[in-house]
């Protein structure tokens, strides 16, 4: 933004005209004119600024704000996408209360989210610490690229590949287990196996995000504090728990909050790899929303489930921020 | 920020003008695009018929050859085949319905038995009765060549919604080299579940990584084939009244048309009835004994891959397996087909495919003219190259057709309709979408826990709810 315009007229403008220059208006008029000119320029600049962000704003409004508002409105209707929507008030929310599928999907999603976020944060931090200790810059960059690479691929395509890798009958994993004379594992056809596989794939793919966050956080730790602790004889473990972890606690909060919001919306992996099964053991809430809306054609009810998920996420995030006061240090 | 960035008002205006011009162009472009894709008519008086099919776009482009003669006979008319992929029919229907919700409905859609009642009950499909009555003379040779069971499967509440082009009955494919390796000959036509079990046991006991039998989780040709053979069904069977005009016009003296009415009427769920539970229990038993692995969910492409790699002795397949196995590199004599084994009966299930006109089409008459051309033998050949499904026209099933792909006993495909008169379509009510999700979920639950009754009690509840909510 431009700085506030300061009046220079009184101090600098002489009362009379200088030789070779046209006659100047009185000082007060000149100031007013200059102010008006500045104001016009300011307005033009502001207008130009708005014009520049308008395209981005339109995209956000059309593809983010409008769908959010639409889903809140749609939750009050019964609509199959084809016939006219029928206003039903809060009936969809009323139906949610007695729907075991919704409750079950929220429990499944929460369980998966807790496991995935915990592993992402713990492994991301562990790997970041490991990489930070490497002396060679080349090795450090190599590790960074390797851990971050899976994030660049789409979750859907990775899930397709992983569905083959973990396939019970001809998957690579079971093939090698067989070579080692170990029993084959029902990765995708047993409740525990399917849950574990989805957690593994989601963690592996998203690990790069938390890893990069922690690499940056550890890289910005104040060297003098760490050096002072080392001179005082702090062990590596003590240095981590008492100095490093508290200092990077805001990053831990950020990583866990963003991770939880993302994983509570887990869709690609269960949709591609297990279809929510076996049974409904990996049936996440967003998968339920998708199938309710686009396969059962109950767009209103699916929107109500989305609104419920939004509320749940809001509460979880609020709790995270409230409790963070006790363990996050911003100093 | 430095105000230096904004020092040149002219270039700024220029930029704004350029932006405005771009926006205008984009708007015009968008409008043009909307006109070309959303409407059936162009500005020059030309007409576009959009056809939606469940395949990839490369295959759809090849199928467009079937429109060549029609386009030549109708100057100014262009037919566009749009392929949509998915795991199974329910995926395709979801995408098609979403497309229609967005106001971008095609004129014609290829919808299999799975979705016929869904589209008809929602008022999305146009009944073809008046067109068929009007062009009855022209259509008589077609109907004379199509088994009435396939036609009846395309009816709902007394109306005909599609002209069948193809079908697949749930037969049993077997790997001839695996059979030979355990000294088993081709099973008899009336082989039983016990015969099947003995063969599966021999192949599984052979060692290596071959199993006697495998299957996929879906509605067609899944454990549901065993359910039909055991006299069970997921829903109560019935028939809609009506359709006499069709049977009297095209099948007046055909014994195969006796008892045919206005389409299948699927009633209350019976998913946890004794024969249904027994059928699923049988599959669990096969799995426990190591005669069959845990099945995948999906359309069966992976299953065909395993079969063609000599890892499976037997699997349920229809005529589409001939092309599928051939394309997977299997020699034409490396596999063969037989009827499904007898349990309480030897009742088979089938699903048929065809082309219907959507109610929202602005060119229904033209669409009908095109649909009529699609059911000619020449165009069916173009639509289904390489035996990727079974033609609905009996005369098209010849030794020559199956000479390249196999199987040797290709006659089994159509004989399933003509010789086994209790062969019936898969149960696909208007709430098929919800049914498919529930069936997949409960089947994987049963195979994972080993408890068929509990899973099917759940399925019963799911279907009851789906039947109520539609």
mmCIF file of C-alpha atoms in Angstrom, chain B residues 34-394:
data_model
loop_
_atom_site.group_PDB
_atom_site.id
_atom_site.type_symbol
_atom_site.label_atom_id
_atom_site.label_comp_id
_atom_site.label_asym_id
_atom_site.label_seq_id
_atom_site.Cartn_x
_atom_site.Cartn_y
_atom_site.Cartn_z
ATOM 1 C CA UNK B 34 -21.470 -24.253 -24.590
ATOM 2 C CA UNK B 35 -23.339 -24.058 -27.860
ATOM 3 C CA UNK B 36 -21.361 -26.813 -29.424
ATOM 4 C CA UNK B 37 -21.489 -29.211 -26.542
ATOM 5 C CA UNK B 38 -24.789 -28.552 -24.909
ATOM 6 C CA UNK B 39 -27.086 -28.230 -27.818
ATOM 7 C CA UNK B 40 -28.100 -30.601 -30.495
ATOM 8 C CA UNK B 41 -28.291 -27.941 -33.135
ATOM 9 C CA UNK B 42 -25.649 -25.758 -34.643
ATOM 10 C CA UNK B 43 -26.088 -22.308 -36.138
ATOM 11 C CA UNK B 44 -25.751 -23.595 -39.676
ATOM 12 C CA UNK B 45 -28.739 -25.891 -39.329
ATOM 13 C CA UNK B 46 -26.576 -28.923 -38.715
ATOM 14 C CA UNK B 47 -27.532 -31.323 -35.942
ATOM 15 C CA UNK B 48 -25.395 -33.159 -33.454
ATOM 16 C CA UNK B 49 -26.443 -36.403 -31.802
ATOM 17 C CA UNK B 50 -24.517 -37.117 -28.625
ATOM 18 C CA UNK B 51 -24.141 -40.771 -27.645
ATOM 19 C CA UNK B 52 -22.857 -41.695 -24.167
ATOM 20 C CA UNK B 53 -21.180 -45.048 -23.719
ATOM 21 C CA UNK B 54 -19.363 -46.895 -20.941
ATOM 22 C CA UNK B 55 -15.887 -47.223 -22.392
ATOM 23 C CA UNK B 56 -12.707 -45.219 -22.876
ATOM 24 C CA UNK B 57 -12.625 -42.478 -25.495
ATOM 25 C CA UNK B 58 -10.252 -44.384 -27.783
ATOM 26 C CA UNK B 59 -12.784 -47.227 -28.050
ATOM 27 C CA UNK B 60 -15.612 -44.715 -28.391
ATOM 28 C CA UNK B 61 -13.844 -43.133 -31.346
ATOM 29 C CA UNK B 62 -13.621 -46.532 -33.024
ATOM 30 C CA UNK B 63 -17.311 -47.142 -32.355
ATOM 31 C CA UNK B 64 -18.104 -43.903 -34.154
ATOM 32 C CA UNK B 65 -17.640 -45.850 -37.402
ATOM 33 C CA UNK B 66 -21.100 -47.274 -36.740
ATOM 34 C CA UNK B 67 -22.485 -43.819 -37.505
ATOM 35 C CA UNK B 68 -20.887 -43.581 -40.952
ATOM 36 C CA UNK B 69 -23.819 -44.819 -43.021
ATOM 37 C CA UNK B 70 -26.314 -42.883 -40.899
ATOM 38 C CA UNK B 71 -24.415 -39.623 -41.307
ATOM 39 C CA UNK B 72 -24.161 -40.192 -45.042
ATOM 40 C CA UNK B 73 -27.915 -40.737 -45.246
ATOM 41 C CA UNK B 74 -28.634 -37.656 -43.121
ATOM 42 C CA UNK B 75 -26.612 -34.724 -44.475
ATOM 43 C CA UNK B 76 -25.853 -32.151 -41.827
ATOM 44 C CA UNK B 77 -26.164 -34.633 -38.992
ATOM 45 C CA UNK B 78 -23.114 -35.509 -36.948
ATOM 46 C CA UNK B 79 -22.981 -38.270 -34.345
ATOM 47 C CA UNK B 80 -20.543 -37.942 -31.455
ATOM 48 C CA UNK B 81 -19.696 -40.938 -29.276
ATOM 49 C CA UNK B 82 -18.443 -39.928 -25.835
ATOM 50 C CA UNK B 83 -16.777 -42.591 -23.730
ATOM 51 C CA UNK B 84 -16.815 -42.550 -19.944
ATOM 52 C CA UNK B 85 -14.817 -44.986 -17.865
ATOM 53 C CA UNK B 86 -15.420 -46.427 -14.424
ATOM 54 C CA UNK B 87 -14.926 -49.490 -12.253
ATOM 55 C CA UNK B 88 -18.395 -50.831 -12.913
ATOM 56 C CA UNK B 89 -21.752 -49.726 -14.288
ATOM 57 C CA UNK B 90 -22.657 -47.793 -11.138
ATOM 58 C CA UNK B 91 -19.618 -45.562 -11.693
ATOM 59 C CA UNK B 92 -20.705 -44.883 -15.259
ATOM 60 C CA UNK B 93 -24.283 -44.129 -14.206
ATOM 61 C CA UNK B 94 -23.066 -41.707 -11.523
ATOM 62 C CA UNK B 95 -21.069 -39.776 -14.078
ATOM 63 C CA UNK B 96 -23.870 -39.831 -16.620
ATOM 64 C CA UNK B 97 -26.454 -38.679 -14.070
ATOM 65 C CA UNK B 98 -24.135 -35.893 -12.900
ATOM 66 C CA UNK B 99 -23.689 -34.829 -16.500
ATOM 67 C CA UNK B 100 -27.458 -34.758 -16.889
ATOM 68 C CA UNK B 101 -27.895 -32.800 -13.636
ATOM 69 C CA UNK B 102 -25.551 -30.216 -15.082
ATOM 70 C CA UNK B 103 -27.887 -29.859 -18.063
ATOM 71 C CA UNK B 104 -25.546 -31.606 -20.458
ATOM 72 C CA UNK B 105 -27.519 -34.730 -21.229
ATOM 73 C CA UNK B 106 -26.679 -36.817 -24.283
ATOM 74 C CA UNK B 107 -29.367 -37.724 -26.803
ATOM 75 C CA UNK B 108 -28.689 -41.442 -26.638
ATOM 76 C CA UNK B 109 -27.108 -43.563 -23.921
ATOM 77 C CA UNK B 110 -25.933 -47.137 -23.805
ATOM 78 C CA UNK B 111 -27.388 -48.428 -20.567
ATOM 79 C CA UNK B 112 -27.148 -52.040 -19.459
ATOM 80 C CA UNK B 113 -29.772 -53.982 -17.504
ATOM 81 C CA UNK B 114 -28.175 -52.627 -14.318
ATOM 82 C CA UNK B 115 -29.444 -49.114 -15.011
ATOM 83 C CA UNK B 116 -32.468 -49.560 -17.247
ATOM 84 C CA UNK B 117 -35.057 -49.289 -14.475
ATOM 85 C CA UNK B 118 -33.092 -46.502 -12.777
ATOM 86 C CA UNK B 119 -33.289 -44.301 -15.885
ATOM 87 C CA UNK B 120 -36.854 -45.329 -16.713
ATOM 88 C CA UNK B 121 -38.200 -44.793 -13.193
ATOM 89 C CA UNK B 122 -36.604 -41.361 -12.915
ATOM 90 C CA UNK B 123 -38.286 -40.345 -16.137
ATOM 91 C CA UNK B 124 -34.980 -39.843 -17.905
ATOM 92 C CA UNK B 125 -35.491 -42.378 -20.657
ATOM 93 C CA UNK B 126 -38.006 -42.131 -23.480
ATOM 94 C CA UNK B 127 -40.321 -45.129 -23.999
ATOM 95 C CA UNK B 128 -39.834 -46.489 -27.501
ATOM 96 C CA UNK B 129 -43.323 -48.035 -27.818
ATOM 97 C CA UNK B 130 -44.729 -45.574 -30.348
ATOM 98 C CA UNK B 131 -41.622 -45.673 -32.497
ATOM 99 C CA UNK B 132 -41.532 -49.475 -32.473
ATOM 100 C CA UNK B 133 -45.251 -49.729 -33.294
ATOM 101 C CA UNK B 134 -44.824 -47.248 -36.131
ATOM 102 C CA UNK B 135 -41.826 -49.075 -37.618
ATOM 103 C CA UNK B 136 -42.988 -52.589 -36.746
ATOM 104 C CA UNK B 137 -42.603 -53.935 -40.279
ATOM 105 C CA UNK B 138 -39.073 -52.654 -40.521
ATOM 106 C CA UNK B 139 -38.180 -54.103 -37.118
ATOM 107 C CA UNK B 140 -39.673 -57.580 -37.554
ATOM 108 C CA UNK B 141 -36.438 -59.187 -38.839
ATOM 109 C CA UNK B 142 -34.568 -57.691 -35.874
ATOM 110 C CA UNK B 143 -36.961 -59.007 -33.230
ATOM 111 C CA UNK B 144 -37.117 -62.384 -34.974
ATOM 112 C CA UNK B 145 -33.382 -62.690 -34.361
ATOM 113 C CA UNK B 146 -33.397 -61.542 -30.721
ATOM 114 C CA UNK B 147 -34.412 -63.819 -27.856
ATOM 115 C CA UNK B 148 -37.527 -62.472 -26.057
ATOM 116 C CA UNK B 149 -35.776 -62.718 -22.676
ATOM 117 C CA UNK B 150 -33.400 -59.948 -23.792
ATOM 118 C CA UNK B 151 -36.282 -57.769 -24.965
ATOM 119 C CA UNK B 152 -38.249 -58.263 -21.758
ATOM 120 C CA UNK B 153 -35.183 -57.215 -19.748
ATOM 121 C CA UNK B 154 -35.340 -53.864 -21.574
ATOM 122 C CA UNK B 155 -38.923 -53.216 -20.461
ATOM 123 C CA UNK B 156 -40.229 -51.422 -17.407
ATOM 124 C CA UNK B 157 -43.845 -50.973 -16.374
ATOM 125 C CA UNK B 158 -45.044 -52.268 -19.714
ATOM 126 C CA UNK B 159 -42.895 -50.006 -21.889
ATOM 127 C CA UNK B 160 -39.875 -50.832 -23.997
ATOM 128 C CA UNK B 161 -36.934 -48.508 -23.347
ATOM 129 C CA UNK B 162 -34.087 -49.971 -25.366
ATOM 130 C CA UNK B 163 -33.403 -52.212 -28.324
ATOM 131 C CA UNK B 164 -30.897 -54.798 -27.069
ATOM 132 C CA UNK B 165 -27.625 -54.986 -28.965
ATOM 133 C CA UNK B 166 -25.748 -57.431 -26.747
ATOM 134 C CA UNK B 167 -25.918 -59.542 -23.608
ATOM 135 C CA UNK B 168 -23.823 -61.730 -21.341
ATOM 136 C CA UNK B 169 -25.032 -64.766 -19.437
ATOM 137 C CA UNK B 170 -23.071 -66.037 -16.453
ATOM 138 C CA UNK B 171 -21.419 -69.189 -17.813
ATOM 139 C CA UNK B 172 -18.371 -70.967 -16.471
ATOM 140 C CA UNK B 173 -15.058 -70.443 -18.260
ATOM 141 C CA UNK B 174 -12.325 -72.974 -17.673
ATOM 142 C CA UNK B 175 -8.630 -73.106 -18.390
ATOM 143 C CA UNK B 176 -8.027 -76.107 -20.657
ATOM 144 C CA UNK B 177 -4.339 -76.492 -19.834
ATOM 145 C CA UNK B 178 -5.040 -76.538 -16.076
ATOM 146 C CA UNK B 179 -7.851 -79.028 -16.683
ATOM 147 C CA UNK B 180 -5.509 -81.222 -18.756
ATOM 148 C CA UNK B 181 -2.787 -80.989 -16.133
ATOM 149 C CA UNK B 182 -5.060 -82.614 -13.546
ATOM 150 C CA UNK B 183 -6.595 -85.039 -16.006
ATOM 151 C CA UNK B 184 -10.029 -83.449 -16.177
ATOM 152 C CA UNK B 185 -12.069 -83.371 -19.371
ATOM 153 C CA UNK B 186 -14.671 -80.857 -20.397
ATOM 154 C CA UNK B 187 -17.548 -81.033 -17.894
ATOM 155 C CA UNK B 188 -20.901 -82.348 -19.094
ATOM 156 C CA UNK B 189 -23.653 -79.908 -19.922
ATOM 157 C CA UNK B 190 -25.537 -80.941 -16.797
ATOM 158 C CA UNK B 191 -22.556 -80.972 -14.461
ATOM 159 C CA UNK B 192 -23.237 -80.284 -10.824
ATOM 160 C CA UNK B 193 -21.820 -78.250 -7.986
ATOM 161 C CA UNK B 194 -20.134 -81.429 -6.711
ATOM 162 C CA UNK B 195 -18.388 -81.924 -10.056
ATOM 163 C CA UNK B 196 -17.266 -78.322 -9.892
ATOM 164 C CA UNK B 197 -15.964 -78.779 -6.352
ATOM 165 C CA UNK B 198 -13.938 -81.876 -7.295
ATOM 166 C CA UNK B 199 -12.274 -80.104 -10.201
ATOM 167 C CA UNK B 200 -11.541 -76.989 -8.122
ATOM 168 C CA UNK B 201 -9.994 -79.182 -5.453
ATOM 169 C CA UNK B 202 -7.774 -81.024 -7.945
ATOM 170 C CA UNK B 203 -6.468 -77.809 -9.485
ATOM 171 C CA UNK B 204 -5.849 -76.134 -6.118
ATOM 172 C CA UNK B 205 -4.062 -79.255 -4.856
ATOM 173 C CA UNK B 206 -1.756 -79.168 -7.852
ATOM 174 C CA UNK B 207 0.536 -76.711 -6.103
ATOM 175 C CA UNK B 208 2.167 -73.626 -7.504
ATOM 176 C CA UNK B 209 0.091 -70.483 -7.496
ATOM 177 C CA UNK B 210 -2.974 -71.792 -9.325
ATOM 178 C CA UNK B 211 -6.372 -71.947 -7.647
ATOM 179 C CA UNK B 212 -9.437 -73.853 -8.712
ATOM 180 C CA UNK B 213 -11.846 -70.947 -8.883
ATOM 181 C CA UNK B 214 -12.003 -67.157 -8.601
ATOM 182 C CA UNK B 215 -14.675 -64.503 -8.886
ATOM 183 C CA UNK B 216 -15.280 -60.765 -8.442
ATOM 184 C CA UNK B 217 -17.563 -58.773 -6.180
ATOM 185 C CA UNK B 218 -20.325 -57.163 -8.224
ATOM 186 C CA UNK B 219 -23.957 -57.811 -9.139
ATOM 187 C CA UNK B 220 -23.438 -59.649 -12.445
ATOM 188 C CA UNK B 221 -21.673 -62.995 -12.350
ATOM 189 C CA UNK B 222 -20.494 -62.779 -8.782
ATOM 190 C CA UNK B 223 -21.629 -65.133 -6.005
ATOM 191 C CA UNK B 224 -25.016 -64.116 -7.355
ATOM 192 C CA UNK B 225 -24.628 -66.807 -10.055
ATOM 193 C CA UNK B 226 -24.504 -69.396 -7.275
ATOM 194 C CA UNK B 227 -27.521 -67.726 -5.713
ATOM 195 C CA UNK B 228 -29.517 -68.144 -8.941
ATOM 196 C CA UNK B 229 -28.430 -71.777 -9.254
ATOM 197 C CA UNK B 230 -29.532 -72.325 -5.666
ATOM 198 C CA UNK B 231 -33.004 -70.910 -6.336
ATOM 199 C CA UNK B 232 -32.471 -67.638 -4.469
ATOM 200 C CA UNK B 233 -32.589 -63.972 -5.342
ATOM 201 C CA UNK B 234 -31.877 -60.684 -3.611
ATOM 202 C CA UNK B 235 -35.357 -59.376 -4.389
ATOM 203 C CA UNK B 236 -38.782 -60.912 -4.848
ATOM 204 C CA UNK B 237 -39.399 -61.648 -8.502
ATOM 205 C CA UNK B 238 -42.436 -60.422 -10.374
ATOM 206 C CA UNK B 239 -43.467 -58.989 -13.714
ATOM 207 C CA UNK B 240 -45.096 -55.697 -14.658
ATOM 208 C CA UNK B 241 -48.326 -55.957 -16.600
ATOM 209 C CA UNK B 242 -48.401 -54.788 -20.193
ATOM 210 C CA UNK B 243 -46.263 -55.362 -23.215
ATOM 211 C CA UNK B 244 -48.867 -57.493 -24.986
ATOM 212 C CA UNK B 245 -48.627 -55.275 -28.043
ATOM 213 C CA UNK B 246 -44.975 -56.214 -28.374
ATOM 214 C CA UNK B 247 -45.302 -59.953 -27.793
ATOM 215 C CA UNK B 248 -48.331 -60.204 -30.070
ATOM 216 C CA UNK B 249 -46.653 -58.217 -32.823
ATOM 217 C CA UNK B 250 -43.195 -59.751 -32.874
ATOM 218 C CA UNK B 251 -43.405 -63.099 -31.083
ATOM 219 C CA UNK B 252 -46.962 -64.359 -31.709
ATOM 220 C CA UNK B 253 -46.147 -68.055 -31.889
ATOM 221 C CA UNK B 254 -42.816 -68.178 -30.117
ATOM 222 C CA UNK B 255 -42.900 -70.508 -27.080
ATOM 223 C CA UNK B 256 -39.937 -68.583 -25.638
ATOM 224 C CA UNK B 257 -42.218 -65.541 -25.386
ATOM 225 C CA UNK B 258 -44.853 -67.367 -23.345
ATOM 226 C CA UNK B 259 -45.400 -65.699 -19.997
ATOM 227 C CA UNK B 260 -43.474 -62.593 -20.992
ATOM 228 C CA UNK B 261 -45.010 -59.354 -19.737
ATOM 229 C CA UNK B 262 -44.085 -55.719 -19.281
ATOM 230 C CA UNK B 263 -40.674 -56.132 -17.687
ATOM 231 C CA UNK B 264 -39.304 -57.462 -14.424
ATOM 232 C CA UNK B 265 -40.855 -56.095 -11.268
ATOM 233 C CA UNK B 266 -38.456 -56.339 -8.357
ATOM 234 C CA UNK B 267 -40.266 -56.484 -5.047
ATOM 235 C CA UNK B 268 -39.330 -56.779 -1.403
ATOM 236 C CA UNK B 269 -35.744 -57.689 -0.538
ATOM 237 C CA UNK B 270 -35.013 -61.335 0.249
ATOM 238 C CA UNK B 271 -31.282 -60.959 0.743
ATOM 239 C CA UNK B 272 -31.142 -62.963 3.972
ATOM 240 C CA UNK B 273 -33.364 -65.825 2.812
ATOM 241 C CA UNK B 274 -32.029 -69.358 3.264
ATOM 242 C CA UNK B 275 -30.890 -70.072 -0.333
ATOM 243 C CA UNK B 276 -29.131 -66.708 -0.568
ATOM 244 C CA UNK B 277 -27.272 -67.208 2.717
ATOM 245 C CA UNK B 278 -26.380 -70.765 1.692
ATOM 246 C CA UNK B 279 -24.909 -69.516 -1.594
ATOM 247 C CA UNK B 280 -22.641 -66.950 0.013
ATOM 248 C CA UNK B 281 -21.698 -69.468 2.694
ATOM 249 C CA UNK B 282 -20.584 -71.822 -0.056
ATOM 250 C CA UNK B 283 -18.174 -69.197 -1.423
ATOM 251 C CA UNK B 284 -16.812 -68.598 2.082
ATOM 252 C CA UNK B 285 -16.297 -72.327 2.402
ATOM 253 C CA UNK B 286 -14.362 -72.466 -0.884
ATOM 254 C CA UNK B 287 -12.170 -69.654 0.367
ATOM 255 C CA UNK B 288 -11.525 -71.341 3.710
ATOM 256 C CA UNK B 289 -10.515 -74.535 1.938
ATOM 257 C CA UNK B 290 -8.104 -72.642 -0.283
ATOM 258 C CA UNK B 291 -10.022 -73.414 -3.456
ATOM 259 C CA UNK B 292 -10.740 -69.756 -4.094
ATOM 260 C CA UNK B 293 -8.929 -66.557 -3.007
ATOM 261 C CA UNK B 294 -10.535 -63.495 -1.472
ATOM 262 C CA UNK B 295 -12.272 -61.727 -4.360
ATOM 263 C CA UNK B 296 -11.624 -58.223 -5.646
ATOM 264 C CA UNK B 297 -14.297 -55.584 -6.116
ATOM 265 C CA UNK B 298 -14.722 -54.468 -9.695
ATOM 266 C CA UNK B 299 -15.554 -55.232 -13.272
ATOM 267 C CA UNK B 300 -13.350 -58.315 -13.643
ATOM 268 C CA UNK B 301 -10.414 -57.083 -15.727
ATOM 269 C CA UNK B 302 -7.950 -58.256 -13.077
ATOM 270 C CA UNK B 303 -9.717 -61.602 -12.922
ATOM 271 C CA UNK B 304 -9.318 -62.034 -16.670
ATOM 272 C CA UNK B 305 -5.628 -61.198 -16.313
ATOM 273 C CA UNK B 306 -5.162 -63.878 -13.658
ATOM 274 C CA UNK B 307 -7.144 -66.376 -15.699
ATOM 275 C CA UNK B 308 -5.084 -65.731 -18.820
ATOM 276 C CA UNK B 309 -1.897 -66.201 -16.739
ATOM 277 C CA UNK B 310 -2.989 -69.760 -15.919
ATOM 278 C CA UNK B 311 -3.542 -68.924 -12.248
ATOM 279 C CA UNK B 312 -7.236 -69.737 -12.191
ATOM 280 C CA UNK B 313 -8.929 -72.967 -13.191
ATOM 281 C CA UNK B 314 -12.499 -71.710 -13.472
ATOM 282 C CA UNK B 315 -14.306 -68.376 -13.331
ATOM 283 C CA UNK B 316 -17.744 -67.038 -14.177
ATOM 284 C CA UNK B 317 -17.719 -65.279 -17.513
ATOM 285 C CA UNK B 318 -19.966 -64.327 -20.375
ATOM 286 C CA UNK B 319 -19.337 -63.835 -24.075
ATOM 287 C CA UNK B 320 -17.250 -60.774 -23.274
ATOM 288 C CA UNK B 321 -14.622 -63.064 -21.809
ATOM 289 C CA UNK B 322 -13.836 -64.431 -25.272
ATOM 290 C CA UNK B 323 -12.555 -61.062 -26.470
ATOM 291 C CA UNK B 324 -11.093 -60.208 -23.049
ATOM 292 C CA UNK B 325 -8.997 -63.376 -22.820
ATOM 293 C CA UNK B 326 -7.939 -63.117 -26.461
ATOM 294 C CA UNK B 327 -6.831 -59.517 -25.918
ATOM 295 C CA UNK B 328 -4.959 -60.646 -22.806
ATOM 296 C CA UNK B 329 -2.902 -62.930 -25.031
ATOM 297 C CA UNK B 330 -4.620 -66.251 -24.409
ATOM 298 C CA UNK B 331 -4.719 -68.722 -27.308
ATOM 299 C CA UNK B 332 -8.189 -69.587 -28.597
ATOM 300 C CA UNK B 333 -7.854 -73.222 -27.467
ATOM 301 C CA UNK B 334 -6.410 -72.381 -24.033
ATOM 302 C CA UNK B 335 -9.862 -71.835 -22.586
ATOM 303 C CA UNK B 336 -13.402 -72.973 -23.123
ATOM 304 C CA UNK B 337 -16.858 -72.349 -21.740
ATOM 305 C CA UNK B 338 -19.598 -74.470 -20.244
ATOM 306 C CA UNK B 339 -22.946 -73.799 -18.588
ATOM 307 C CA UNK B 340 -22.890 -72.848 -14.938
ATOM 308 C CA UNK B 341 -23.054 -75.998 -12.765
ATOM 309 C CA UNK B 342 -26.330 -77.293 -11.416
ATOM 310 C CA UNK B 343 -27.229 -76.809 -7.761
ATOM 311 C CA UNK B 344 -30.949 -76.751 -6.951
ATOM 312 C CA UNK B 345 -31.367 -75.864 -10.604
ATOM 313 C CA UNK B 346 -29.162 -74.722 -13.458
ATOM 314 C CA UNK B 347 -30.719 -71.276 -13.620
ATOM 315 C CA UNK B 348 -28.394 -68.678 -15.141
ATOM 316 C CA UNK B 349 -28.405 -64.936 -14.799
ATOM 317 C CA UNK B 350 -27.746 -62.490 -17.614
ATOM 318 C CA UNK B 351 -27.412 -58.796 -18.276
ATOM 319 C CA UNK B 352 -28.161 -57.103 -21.580
ATOM 320 C CA UNK B 353 -27.035 -53.893 -23.193
ATOM 321 C CA UNK B 354 -28.667 -51.554 -25.643
ATOM 322 C CA UNK B 355 -29.207 -47.986 -26.684
ATOM 323 C CA UNK B 356 -32.021 -45.812 -25.389
ATOM 324 C CA UNK B 357 -33.151 -42.270 -26.095
ATOM 325 C CA UNK B 358 -33.109 -39.721 -23.315
ATOM 326 C CA UNK B 359 -36.229 -37.726 -22.651
ATOM 327 C CA UNK B 360 -34.335 -34.460 -22.677
ATOM 328 C CA UNK B 361 -33.138 -34.972 -26.253
ATOM 329 C CA UNK B 362 -34.307 -32.285 -28.664
ATOM 330 C CA UNK B 363 -33.906 -34.678 -31.564
ATOM 331 C CA UNK B 364 -35.799 -37.763 -30.447
ATOM 332 C CA UNK B 365 -37.033 -38.677 -33.928
ATOM 333 C CA UNK B 366 -33.558 -38.438 -35.343
ATOM 334 C CA UNK B 367 -32.168 -40.330 -32.349
ATOM 335 C CA UNK B 368 -34.665 -43.118 -33.014
ATOM 336 C CA UNK B 369 -33.579 -43.339 -36.631
ATOM 337 C CA UNK B 370 -30.017 -43.726 -35.421
ATOM 338 C CA UNK B 371 -30.896 -46.301 -32.746
ATOM 339 C CA UNK B 372 -32.561 -48.391 -35.438
ATOM 340 C CA UNK B 373 -29.370 -48.399 -37.478
ATOM 341 C CA UNK B 374 -27.325 -49.465 -34.442
ATOM 342 C CA UNK B 375 -29.126 -52.802 -34.158
ATOM 343 C CA UNK B 376 -28.172 -53.979 -37.629
ATOM 344 C CA UNK B 377 -25.591 -56.816 -37.685
ATOM 345 C CA UNK B 378 -23.084 -54.624 -39.495
ATOM 346 C CA UNK B 379 -23.226 -51.892 -36.874
ATOM 347 C CA UNK B 380 -23.293 -54.282 -33.932
ATOM 348 C CA UNK B 381 -20.041 -55.659 -35.346
ATOM 349 C CA UNK B 382 -18.618 -52.144 -35.385
ATOM 350 C CA UNK B 383 -19.866 -51.417 -31.883
ATOM 351 C CA UNK B 384 -18.424 -54.585 -30.343
ATOM 352 C CA UNK B 385 -15.285 -55.466 -32.279
ATOM 353 C CA UNK B 386 -13.364 -58.560 -31.224
ATOM 354 C CA UNK B 387 -16.075 -60.319 -29.202
ATOM 355 C CA UNK B 388 -15.917 -57.994 -26.216
ATOM 356 C CA UNK B 389 -19.538 -58.910 -25.565
ATOM 357 C CA UNK B 390 -22.173 -61.283 -27.001
ATOM 358 C CA UNK B 391 -24.342 -60.004 -29.874
ATOM 359 C CA UNK B 392 -28.063 -59.999 -29.149
ATOM 360 C CA UNK B 393 -28.772 -61.244 -32.663
ATOM 361 C CA UNK B 394 -28.614 -65.018 -32.663
#
